[in-house]
Amino acid sequence: MYGLIHRYAAGPSPSPTRLGAVTKATSTLHSTVTTILAVYFLRQCRTRWADMDAEGVLDSRTKFGTTAAGLQGGRYPDDSANPVLQTRSTLGNAITAIECGYLLQDTISLLREAYLRHRIAQPDSQCNFRSVLKYADNTLLFHHISIASALLVLHSYIHQDRDRGIYIIVQFLLMNSSTPILNLRWWLRTYHPQRTMLCLSSDIAFIMAFYMARVWLVGWILRGYGMPHGYNSAWKVYLEGMRLPCQLGTGALWLANTSWWTLLVMSVIKRLPQELDGIKKTTGYSRG
């Protein structure tokens, strides 16, 4: 679906600039759709769990807010009855399939845009994959390929009926919720840089959205996982309730997102005097 929308909007022979703009518009559409679907799915799960609790289906190890740790082997929590980890859902699987398909499609779009930029910059040179990568956003490509690969592995487990943790995986997809503000910020700074107040407002909005969707969210997910075991702190869950591979992966994700957020804040602060000066000039405050 996204491929058809992208192809129709970009046209048969798009310029790199138009292709890049259509790619960002498609990402905005996708992130909005997946965020809405994810919120609906998560609320649906919580409502079902509340009904199961009221009916007495959930035992003491799965009721949220209890202090029964249920440690497995004397070290880690027993998740055999934890709905956060054991829930299975066709809708949740579909959401992750949509995400995987989008990432694959967007990877092709990014490479196509890089190819067009290469042809314009070096029309007489030989074009190969390595030369094209010089004009691509390699950080974004790595992000897309790594996550799409992980989701493909997930769906191989789903096909084998061995999947678990779809609730937590869909929670992580809420990170997409910061993308529309990111693209709005790009659009303002690319096409309307003279609108300084709007540009600065988009900076502040993106700082807040990025923090909530990619830094705070990790702690929220950890607390949700730990609640059935009586943990009330994300840090305590991280230290006491997670196996080493999960600790390494979650810690690396949180550290990477926090680092990106810190760099974002520093770049906005560095540009702030110039932005404020531009606002004064456009509003006439600088006239004596």
PDB file of C-alpha atoms in Angstrom:
ATOM      1  CA  MET A   1       0.000   0.000   0.000  1.00  0.00           C
ATOM      2  CA  TYR A   2       2.713   2.468   0.993  1.00  0.00           C
ATOM      3  CA  GLY A   3       4.641   1.593  -2.153  1.00  0.00           C
ATOM      4  CA  LEU A   4       1.647   2.451  -4.351  1.00  0.00           C
ATOM      5  CA  ILE A   5       1.023   5.723  -2.496  1.00  0.00           C
ATOM      6  CA  HIS A   6       4.698   6.611  -2.727  1.00  0.00           C
ATOM      7  CA  ARG A   7       4.923   5.795  -6.449  1.00  0.00           C
ATOM      8  CA  TYR A   8       1.751   7.751  -7.280  1.00  0.00           C
ATOM      9  CA  ALA A   9       2.833  10.818  -5.284  1.00  0.00           C
ATOM     10  CA  ALA A  10       6.417  10.860  -6.542  1.00  0.00           C
ATOM     11  CA  GLY A  11       5.577  10.260 -10.199  1.00  0.00           C
ATOM     12  CA  PRO A  12       7.437   8.158 -12.774  1.00  0.00           C
ATOM     13  CA  SER A  13      10.600  10.308 -12.959  1.00  0.00           C
ATOM     14  CA  PRO A  14      10.923  12.276  -9.705  1.00  0.00           C
ATOM     15  CA  SER A  15      13.793  14.536  -8.747  1.00  0.00           C
ATOM     16  CA  PRO A  16      15.750  13.585  -5.604  1.00  0.00           C
ATOM     17  CA  THR A  17      14.198  16.532  -3.775  1.00  0.00           C
ATOM     18  CA  ARG A  18      10.640  15.513  -4.661  1.00  0.00           C
ATOM     19  CA  LEU A  19      11.348  11.876  -3.868  1.00  0.00           C
ATOM     20  CA  GLY A  20      12.777  12.843  -0.472  1.00  0.00           C
ATOM     21  CA  ALA A  21       9.731  14.991   0.327  1.00  0.00           C
ATOM     22  CA  VAL A  22       7.342  12.185  -0.652  1.00  0.00           C
ATOM     23  CA  THR A  23       9.362   9.742   1.471  1.00  0.00           C
ATOM     24  CA  LYS A  24       8.944  11.992   4.511  1.00  0.00           C
ATOM     25  CA  ALA A  25       5.236  12.474   3.821  1.00  0.00           C
ATOM     26  CA  THR A  26       4.821   8.695   3.617  1.00  0.00           C
ATOM     27  CA  SER A  27       6.707   8.257   6.883  1.00  0.00           C
ATOM     28  CA  THR A  28       4.385  10.792   8.524  1.00  0.00           C
ATOM     29  CA  LEU A  29       1.332   8.870   7.294  1.00  0.00           C
ATOM     30  CA  HIS A  30       2.766   5.547   8.422  1.00  0.00           C
ATOM     31  CA  SER A  31       3.832   6.729  11.871  1.00  0.00           C
ATOM     32  CA  THR A  32       0.396   8.272  12.465  1.00  0.00           C
ATOM     33  CA  VAL A  33      -1.424   5.100  11.385  1.00  0.00           C
ATOM     34  CA  THR A  34       0.782   2.747  13.425  1.00  0.00           C
ATOM     35  CA  THR A  35       0.589   4.962  16.519  1.00  0.00           C
ATOM     36  CA  ILE A  36      -3.226   4.973  16.387  1.00  0.00           C
ATOM     37  CA  LEU A  37      -3.320   1.190  15.850  1.00  0.00           C
ATOM     38  CA  ALA A  38      -0.800   0.603  18.644  1.00  0.00           C
ATOM     39  CA  VAL A  39      -2.735   2.712  21.157  1.00  0.00           C
ATOM     40  CA  TYR A  40      -5.958   0.901  20.228  1.00  0.00           C
ATOM     41  CA  PHE A  41      -4.298  -2.510  20.593  1.00  0.00           C
ATOM     42  CA  LEU A  42      -2.707  -1.679  23.958  1.00  0.00           C
ATOM     43  CA  ARG A  43      -5.970  -0.314  25.369  1.00  0.00           C
ATOM     44  CA  GLN A  44      -7.779  -3.395  24.097  1.00  0.00           C
ATOM     45  CA  CYS A  45      -5.320  -5.653  25.924  1.00  0.00           C
ATOM     46  CA  ARG A  46      -5.576  -3.726  29.181  1.00  0.00           C
ATOM     47  CA  THR A  47      -9.372  -3.829  29.054  1.00  0.00           C
ATOM     48  CA  ARG A  48      -9.329  -7.593  28.458  1.00  0.00           C
ATOM     49  CA  TRP A  49      -6.912  -8.142  31.340  1.00  0.00           C
ATOM     50  CA  ALA A  50      -9.099  -6.067  33.665  1.00  0.00           C
ATOM     51  CA  ASP A  51     -12.112  -8.216  32.738  1.00  0.00           C
ATOM     52  CA  MET A  52     -10.092 -11.406  33.306  1.00  0.00           C
ATOM     53  CA  ASP A  53      -8.994 -10.111  36.711  1.00  0.00           C
ATOM     54  CA  ALA A  54     -12.579  -9.319  37.664  1.00  0.00           C
ATOM     55  CA  GLU A  55     -13.623 -12.836  36.674  1.00  0.00           C
ATOM     56  CA  GLY A  56     -10.833 -14.381  38.725  1.00  0.00           C
ATOM     57  CA  VAL A  57      -9.011 -15.779  35.681  1.00  0.00           C
ATOM     58  CA  LEU A  58      -5.693 -14.123  36.567  1.00  0.00           C
ATOM     59  CA  ASP A  59      -3.864 -15.628  39.535  1.00  0.00           C
ATOM     60  CA  SER A  60      -1.829 -13.780  42.155  1.00  0.00           C
ATOM     61  CA  ARG A  61       1.249 -13.726  39.940  1.00  0.00           C
ATOM     62  CA  THR A  62      -0.474 -11.756  37.192  1.00  0.00           C
ATOM     63  CA  LYS A  63      -2.601  -9.211  39.049  1.00  0.00           C
ATOM     64  CA  PHE A  64      -1.121  -5.775  38.612  1.00  0.00           C
ATOM     65  CA  GLY A  65       0.121  -4.172  41.790  1.00  0.00           C
ATOM     66  CA  THR A  66       0.659  -7.366  43.760  1.00  0.00           C
ATOM     67  CA  THR A  67       3.887  -8.080  45.616  1.00  0.00           C
ATOM     68  CA  ALA A  68       4.138 -11.721  44.562  1.00  0.00           C
ATOM     69  CA  ALA A  69       7.470 -11.838  42.790  1.00  0.00           C
ATOM     70  CA  GLY A  70       7.093 -15.409  41.566  1.00  0.00           C
ATOM     71  CA  LEU A  71      10.822 -15.796  40.982  1.00  0.00           C
ATOM     72  CA  GLN A  72      11.799 -18.563  38.610  1.00  0.00           C
ATOM     73  CA  GLY A  73      14.786 -20.604  39.709  1.00  0.00           C
ATOM     74  CA  GLY A  74      15.304 -18.203  42.584  1.00  0.00           C
ATOM     75  CA  ARG A  75      16.576 -15.416  40.326  1.00  0.00           C
ATOM     76  CA  TYR A  76      14.238 -14.194  37.591  1.00  0.00           C
ATOM     77  CA  PRO A  77      10.470 -13.546  37.636  1.00  0.00           C
ATOM     78  CA  ASP A  78       8.276 -16.386  36.408  1.00  0.00           C
ATOM     79  CA  ASP A  79       6.554 -15.012  33.298  1.00  0.00           C
ATOM     80  CA  SER A  80       4.604 -18.158  32.481  1.00  0.00           C
ATOM     81  CA  ALA A  81       1.371 -16.432  33.482  1.00  0.00           C
ATOM     82  CA  ASN A  82       2.387 -12.801  32.871  1.00  0.00           C
ATOM     83  CA  PRO A  83      -0.090 -11.372  30.310  1.00  0.00           C
ATOM     84  CA  VAL A  84       2.367  -8.620  29.358  1.00  0.00           C
ATOM     85  CA  LEU A  85       4.640 -11.282  27.910  1.00  0.00           C
ATOM     86  CA  GLN A  86       2.263 -14.140  27.091  1.00  0.00           C
ATOM     87  CA  THR A  87      -0.496 -12.250  25.261  1.00  0.00           C
ATOM     88  CA  ARG A  88      -0.951 -13.245  21.619  1.00  0.00           C
ATOM     89  CA  SER A  89      -2.918 -11.186  19.144  1.00  0.00           C
ATOM     90  CA  THR A  90      -3.683 -11.233  15.427  1.00  0.00           C
ATOM     91  CA  LEU A  91      -3.992  -7.439  15.507  1.00  0.00           C
ATOM     92  CA  GLY A  92      -0.623  -7.073  17.229  1.00  0.00           C
ATOM     93  CA  ASN A  93       0.966  -9.353  14.637  1.00  0.00           C
ATOM     94  CA  ALA A  94      -0.628  -7.304  11.845  1.00  0.00           C
ATOM     95  CA  ILE A  95       0.733  -4.054  13.270  1.00  0.00           C
ATOM     96  CA  THR A  96       4.271  -5.435  13.329  1.00  0.00           C
ATOM     97  CA  ALA A  97       3.792  -6.745   9.753  1.00  0.00           C
ATOM     98  CA  ILE A  98       2.759  -3.249   8.616  1.00  0.00           C
ATOM     99  CA  GLU A  99       5.839  -1.811  10.321  1.00  0.00           C
ATOM    100  CA  CYS A 100       8.125  -4.375   8.681  1.00  0.00           C
ATOM    101  CA  GLY A 101       6.629  -3.792   5.223  1.00  0.00           C
ATOM    102  CA  TYR A 102       6.980  -0.036   5.582  1.00  0.00           C
ATOM    103  CA  LEU A 103      10.629  -0.298   6.646  1.00  0.00           C
ATOM    104  CA  LEU A 104      11.469  -2.470   3.641  1.00  0.00           C
ATOM    105  CA  GLN A 105       9.641  -0.098   1.275  1.00  0.00           C
ATOM    106  CA  ASP A 106      11.264   2.972   2.813  1.00  0.00           C
ATOM    107  CA  THR A 107      14.709   1.362   2.548  1.00  0.00           C
ATOM    108  CA  ILE A 108      14.173   0.991  -1.195  1.00  0.00           C
ATOM    109  CA  SER A 109      13.016   4.621  -1.408  1.00  0.00           C
ATOM    110  CA  LEU A 110      16.093   5.867   0.457  1.00  0.00           C
ATOM    111  CA  LEU A 111      18.391   3.915  -1.851  1.00  0.00           C
ATOM    112  CA  ARG A 112      16.533   5.205  -4.909  1.00  0.00           C
ATOM    113  CA  GLU A 113      16.891   8.780  -3.704  1.00  0.00           C
ATOM    114  CA  ALA A 114      20.614   8.223  -3.082  1.00  0.00           C
ATOM    115  CA  TYR A 115      20.948   6.739  -6.581  1.00  0.00           C
ATOM    116  CA  LEU A 116      19.321   9.811  -8.154  1.00  0.00           C
ATOM    117  CA  ARG A 117      21.588  12.155  -6.191  1.00  0.00           C
ATOM    118  CA  HIS A 118      24.608  10.153  -7.318  1.00  0.00           C
ATOM    119  CA  ARG A 119      23.566  10.382 -10.981  1.00  0.00           C
ATOM    120  CA  ILE A 120      23.170  14.149 -10.735  1.00  0.00           C
ATOM    121  CA  ALA A 121      26.416  14.744  -8.837  1.00  0.00           C
ATOM    122  CA  GLN A 122      28.521  12.324 -10.887  1.00  0.00           C
ATOM    123  CA  PRO A 123      26.754  11.688 -14.207  1.00  0.00           C
ATOM    124  CA  ASP A 124      29.833  10.258 -15.925  1.00  0.00           C
ATOM    125  CA  SER A 125      31.076   8.000 -13.124  1.00  0.00           C
ATOM    126  CA  GLN A 126      30.350   4.322 -12.711  1.00  0.00           C
ATOM    127  CA  CYS A 127      27.419   3.672 -10.394  1.00  0.00           C
ATOM    128  CA  ASN A 128      27.640   0.843  -7.904  1.00  0.00           C
ATOM    129  CA  PHE A 129      26.162   0.075  -4.513  1.00  0.00           C
ATOM    130  CA  ARG A 130      29.114   1.482  -2.580  1.00  0.00           C
ATOM    131  CA  SER A 131      29.106   4.767  -4.503  1.00  0.00           C
ATOM    132  CA  VAL A 132      25.343   5.114  -4.004  1.00  0.00           C
ATOM    133  CA  LEU A 133      25.731   4.682  -0.229  1.00  0.00           C
ATOM    134  CA  LYS A 134      27.861   7.845  -0.142  1.00  0.00           C
ATOM    135  CA  TYR A 135      24.697   9.834  -0.932  1.00  0.00           C
ATOM    136  CA  ALA A 136      22.404   7.930   1.421  1.00  0.00           C
ATOM    137  CA  ASP A 137      21.455   8.505   5.045  1.00  0.00           C
ATOM    138  CA  ASN A 138      23.376   5.491   6.316  1.00  0.00           C
ATOM    139  CA  THR A 139      22.202   5.925   9.905  1.00  0.00           C
ATOM    140  CA  LEU A 140      18.582   5.713   8.787  1.00  0.00           C
ATOM    141  CA  LEU A 141      19.365   2.773   6.497  1.00  0.00           C
ATOM    142  CA  PHE A 142      20.978   0.887   9.378  1.00  0.00           C
ATOM    143  CA  HIS A 143      17.956   1.664  11.567  1.00  0.00           C
ATOM    144  CA  HIS A 144      15.517   0.380   8.939  1.00  0.00           C
ATOM    145  CA  ILE A 145      17.455  -2.762   8.030  1.00  0.00           C
ATOM    146  CA  SER A 146      18.152  -3.799  11.627  1.00  0.00           C
ATOM    147  CA  ILE A 147      14.562  -3.348  12.821  1.00  0.00           C
ATOM    148  CA  ALA A 148      13.067  -4.923   9.686  1.00  0.00           C
ATOM    149  CA  SER A 149      15.379  -7.917  10.145  1.00  0.00           C
ATOM    150  CA  ALA A 150      14.268  -8.285  13.773  1.00  0.00           C
ATOM    151  CA  LEU A 151      10.605  -8.106  12.733  1.00  0.00           C
ATOM    152  CA  LEU A 152      11.163 -10.723  10.022  1.00  0.00           C
ATOM    153  CA  VAL A 153      12.629 -13.008  12.681  1.00  0.00           C
ATOM    154  CA  LEU A 154       9.597 -12.285  14.865  1.00  0.00           C
ATOM    155  CA  HIS A 155       7.244 -13.303  12.070  1.00  0.00           C
ATOM    156  CA  SER A 156       9.170 -16.496  11.503  1.00  0.00           C
ATOM    157  CA  TYR A 157       8.459 -17.289  15.167  1.00  0.00           C
ATOM    158  CA  ILE A 158       4.814 -16.325  14.685  1.00  0.00           C
ATOM    159  CA  HIS A 159       4.614 -18.712  11.717  1.00  0.00           C
ATOM    160  CA  GLN A 160       5.999 -21.476  13.964  1.00  0.00           C
ATOM    161  CA  ASP A 161       3.541 -20.572  16.754  1.00  0.00           C
ATOM    162  CA  ARG A 162       6.476 -19.783  19.056  1.00  0.00           C
ATOM    163  CA  ASP A 163       5.941 -16.043  19.435  1.00  0.00           C
ATOM    164  CA  ARG A 164       5.661 -14.158  22.721  1.00  0.00           C
ATOM    165  CA  GLY A 165       5.940 -10.568  23.873  1.00  0.00           C
ATOM    166  CA  ILE A 166       3.832  -8.973  21.119  1.00  0.00           C
ATOM    167  CA  TYR A 167       2.380  -6.520  23.675  1.00  0.00           C
ATOM    168  CA  ILE A 168       5.851  -5.187  24.537  1.00  0.00           C
ATOM    169  CA  ILE A 169       6.917  -5.086  20.882  1.00  0.00           C
ATOM    170  CA  VAL A 170       3.889  -2.978  19.950  1.00  0.00           C
ATOM    171  CA  GLN A 171       4.668  -0.710  22.914  1.00  0.00           C
ATOM    172  CA  PHE A 172       8.080  -0.033  21.388  1.00  0.00           C
ATOM    173  CA  LEU A 173       6.383   0.914  18.107  1.00  0.00           C
ATOM    174  CA  LEU A 174       4.975   3.947  19.952  1.00  0.00           C
ATOM    175  CA  MET A 175       8.391   5.471  19.260  1.00  0.00           C
ATOM    176  CA  ASN A 176       6.910   6.249  15.833  1.00  0.00           C
ATOM    177  CA  SER A 177       4.745   8.908  17.488  1.00  0.00           C
ATOM    178  CA  SER A 178       7.585  11.454  17.396  1.00  0.00           C
ATOM    179  CA  THR A 179       8.085  11.124  13.618  1.00  0.00           C
ATOM    180  CA  PRO A 180       5.300  13.525  12.459  1.00  0.00           C
ATOM    181  CA  ILE A 181       6.810  16.337  14.545  1.00  0.00           C
ATOM    182  CA  LEU A 182      10.275  15.465  13.230  1.00  0.00           C
ATOM    183  CA  ASN A 183       9.042  15.770   9.646  1.00  0.00           C
ATOM    184  CA  LEU A 184       7.139  18.984  10.395  1.00  0.00           C
ATOM    185  CA  ARG A 185      10.358  20.401  11.805  1.00  0.00           C
ATOM    186  CA  TRP A 186      12.246  19.360   8.655  1.00  0.00           C
ATOM    187  CA  TRP A 187       9.584  20.900   6.412  1.00  0.00           C
ATOM    188  CA  LEU A 188       9.650  24.254   8.242  1.00  0.00           C
ATOM    189  CA  ARG A 189      13.440  24.463   8.278  1.00  0.00           C
ATOM    190  CA  THR A 190      13.737  23.395   4.637  1.00  0.00           C
ATOM    191  CA  TYR A 191      10.986  25.436   3.022  1.00  0.00           C
ATOM    192  CA  HIS A 192      10.212  28.198   5.543  1.00  0.00           C
ATOM    193  CA  PRO A 193      13.468  29.006   7.395  1.00  0.00           C
ATOM    194  CA  GLN A 194      12.438  32.661   7.602  1.00  0.00           C
ATOM    195  CA  ARG A 195       9.538  31.741   9.902  1.00  0.00           C
ATOM    196  CA  THR A 196      11.816  31.701  12.889  1.00  0.00           C
ATOM    197  CA  MET A 197       9.150  31.478  15.592  1.00  0.00           C
ATOM    198  CA  LEU A 198       7.552  28.432  13.998  1.00  0.00           C
ATOM    199  CA  CYS A 199      10.946  26.799  13.501  1.00  0.00           C
ATOM    200  CA  LEU A 200      11.874  27.342  17.146  1.00  0.00           C
ATOM    201  CA  SER A 201       8.471  26.096  18.285  1.00  0.00           C
ATOM    202  CA  SER A 202       8.940  22.933  16.222  1.00  0.00           C
ATOM    203  CA  ASP A 203      12.370  22.454  17.841  1.00  0.00           C
ATOM    204  CA  ILE A 204      10.867  22.634  21.333  1.00  0.00           C
ATOM    205  CA  ALA A 205       7.956  20.384  20.365  1.00  0.00           C
ATOM    206  CA  PHE A 206      10.326  17.801  18.898  1.00  0.00           C
ATOM    207  CA  ILE A 207      12.555  17.860  21.994  1.00  0.00           C
ATOM    208  CA  MET A 208       9.522  17.064  24.148  1.00  0.00           C
ATOM    209  CA  ALA A 209       8.117  14.462  21.739  1.00  0.00           C
ATOM    210  CA  PHE A 210      11.464  12.718  21.298  1.00  0.00           C
ATOM    211  CA  TYR A 211      11.995  12.509  25.042  1.00  0.00           C
ATOM    212  CA  MET A 212       8.530  11.105  25.731  1.00  0.00           C
ATOM    213  CA  ALA A 213       8.473   8.683  22.786  1.00  0.00           C
ATOM    214  CA  ARG A 214      12.050   7.406  22.853  1.00  0.00           C
ATOM    215  CA  VAL A 215      13.515   7.980  26.330  1.00  0.00           C
ATOM    216  CA  TRP A 216      10.663   8.024  28.877  1.00  0.00           C
ATOM    217  CA  LEU A 217       8.836   5.297  26.949  1.00  0.00           C
ATOM    218  CA  VAL A 218      11.545   2.725  27.734  1.00  0.00           C
ATOM    219  CA  GLY A 219      11.051   3.200  31.476  1.00  0.00           C
ATOM    220  CA  TRP A 220       7.270   3.063  31.060  1.00  0.00           C
ATOM    221  CA  ILE A 221       7.549  -0.279  29.256  1.00  0.00           C
ATOM    222  CA  LEU A 222       9.820  -1.692  31.971  1.00  0.00           C
ATOM    223  CA  ARG A 223       7.421  -0.615  34.722  1.00  0.00           C
ATOM    224  CA  GLY A 224       4.510  -2.215  32.858  1.00  0.00           C
ATOM    225  CA  TYR A 225       6.406  -5.479  32.556  1.00  0.00           C
ATOM    226  CA  GLY A 226       7.384  -5.455  36.233  1.00  0.00           C
ATOM    227  CA  MET A 227       3.994  -4.566  37.725  1.00  0.00           C
ATOM    228  CA  PRO A 228       2.632  -8.144  37.719  1.00  0.00           C
ATOM    229  CA  HIS A 229       5.688  -9.121  39.791  1.00  0.00           C
ATOM    230  CA  GLY A 230       5.322  -6.313  42.299  1.00  0.00           C
ATOM    231  CA  TYR A 231       8.052  -4.034  40.912  1.00  0.00           C
ATOM    232  CA  ASN A 232       7.176  -0.350  41.079  1.00  0.00           C
ATOM    233  CA  SER A 233      10.392   1.036  39.594  1.00  0.00           C
ATOM    234  CA  ALA A 234      11.788   0.699  36.067  1.00  0.00           C
ATOM    235  CA  TRP A 235      15.303   0.749  37.467  1.00  0.00           C
ATOM    236  CA  LYS A 236      14.506  -2.109  39.855  1.00  0.00           C
ATOM    237  CA  VAL A 237      12.998  -4.115  37.002  1.00  0.00           C
ATOM    238  CA  TYR A 238      16.125  -3.501  34.936  1.00  0.00           C
ATOM    239  CA  LEU A 239      18.498  -4.591  37.704  1.00  0.00           C
ATOM    240  CA  GLU A 240      16.534  -7.471  39.253  1.00  0.00           C
ATOM    241  CA  GLY A 241      13.928  -8.671  36.788  1.00  0.00           C
ATOM    242  CA  MET A 242      15.731  -8.934  33.445  1.00  0.00           C
ATOM    243  CA  ARG A 243      18.189 -11.443  32.055  1.00  0.00           C
ATOM    244  CA  LEU A 244      21.546 -10.196  30.812  1.00  0.00           C
ATOM    245  CA  PRO A 245      20.708 -10.184  27.045  1.00  0.00           C
ATOM    246  CA  CYS A 246      17.568  -8.149  27.742  1.00  0.00           C
ATOM    247  CA  GLN A 247      19.528  -5.802  29.995  1.00  0.00           C
ATOM    248  CA  LEU A 248      22.146  -5.232  27.297  1.00  0.00           C
ATOM    249  CA  GLY A 249      19.605  -4.640  24.546  1.00  0.00           C
ATOM    250  CA  THR A 250      17.336  -2.376  26.572  1.00  0.00           C
ATOM    251  CA  GLY A 251      20.262  -0.466  28.061  1.00  0.00           C
ATOM    252  CA  ALA A 252      21.832   0.085  24.633  1.00  0.00           C
ATOM    253  CA  LEU A 253      18.523   1.332  23.211  1.00  0.00           C
ATOM    254  CA  TRP A 254      17.922   3.720  26.100  1.00  0.00           C
ATOM    255  CA  LEU A 255      21.511   4.989  26.007  1.00  0.00           C
ATOM    256  CA  ALA A 256      21.397   5.554  22.229  1.00  0.00           C
ATOM    257  CA  ASN A 257      18.074   7.415  22.405  1.00  0.00           C
ATOM    258  CA  THR A 258      19.229   9.489  25.378  1.00  0.00           C
ATOM    259  CA  SER A 259      22.431  10.381  23.539  1.00  0.00           C
ATOM    260  CA  TRP A 260      20.500  11.461  20.441  1.00  0.00           C
ATOM    261  CA  TRP A 261      18.136  13.496  22.615  1.00  0.00           C
ATOM    262  CA  THR A 262      21.073  15.184  24.373  1.00  0.00           C
ATOM    263  CA  LEU A 263      22.656  16.089  21.027  1.00  0.00           C
ATOM    264  CA  LEU A 264      19.312  17.468  19.862  1.00  0.00           C
ATOM    265  CA  VAL A 265      18.967  19.667  22.935  1.00  0.00           C
ATOM    266  CA  MET A 266      22.541  20.917  22.582  1.00  0.00           C
ATOM    267  CA  SER A 267      22.039  21.802  18.913  1.00  0.00           C
ATOM    268  CA  VAL A 268      18.853  23.746  19.697  1.00  0.00           C
ATOM    269  CA  ILE A 269      20.554  25.615  22.564  1.00  0.00           C
ATOM    270  CA  LYS A 270      23.529  26.424  20.328  1.00  0.00           C
ATOM    271  CA  ARG A 271      21.228  27.887  17.685  1.00  0.00           C
ATOM    272  CA  LEU A 272      18.975  29.677  20.201  1.00  0.00           C
ATOM    273  CA  PRO A 273      20.692  33.132  20.215  1.00  0.00           C
ATOM    274  CA  GLN A 274      20.464  33.307  16.436  1.00  0.00           C
ATOM    275  CA  GLU A 275      16.849  32.178  16.510  1.00  0.00           C
ATOM    276  CA  LEU A 276      15.886  34.772  19.130  1.00  0.00           C
ATOM    277  CA  ASP A 277      17.642  37.487  17.159  1.00  0.00           C
ATOM    278  CA  GLY A 278      15.660  36.470  14.084  1.00  0.00           C
ATOM    279  CA  ILE A 279      12.408  36.587  16.051  1.00  0.00           C
ATOM    280  CA  LYS A 280      13.210  40.109  17.284  1.00  0.00           C
ATOM    281  CA  LYS A 281      13.861  41.274  13.745  1.00  0.00           C
ATOM    282  CA  THR A 282      10.692  39.780  12.308  1.00  0.00           C
ATOM    283  CA  THR A 283       8.521  41.145  15.114  1.00  0.00           C
ATOM    284  CA  GLY A 284      10.118  44.573  15.085  1.00  0.00           C
ATOM    285  CA  TYR A 285      11.457  44.441  18.646  1.00  0.00           C
ATOM    286  CA  SER A 286      14.900  45.514  17.505  1.00  0.00           C
ATOM    287  CA  ARG A 287      13.771  48.971  16.377  1.00  0.00           C
ATOM    288  CA  GLY A 288      14.937  51.710  18.634  1.00  0.00           C
TER     289      GLY A 288
END
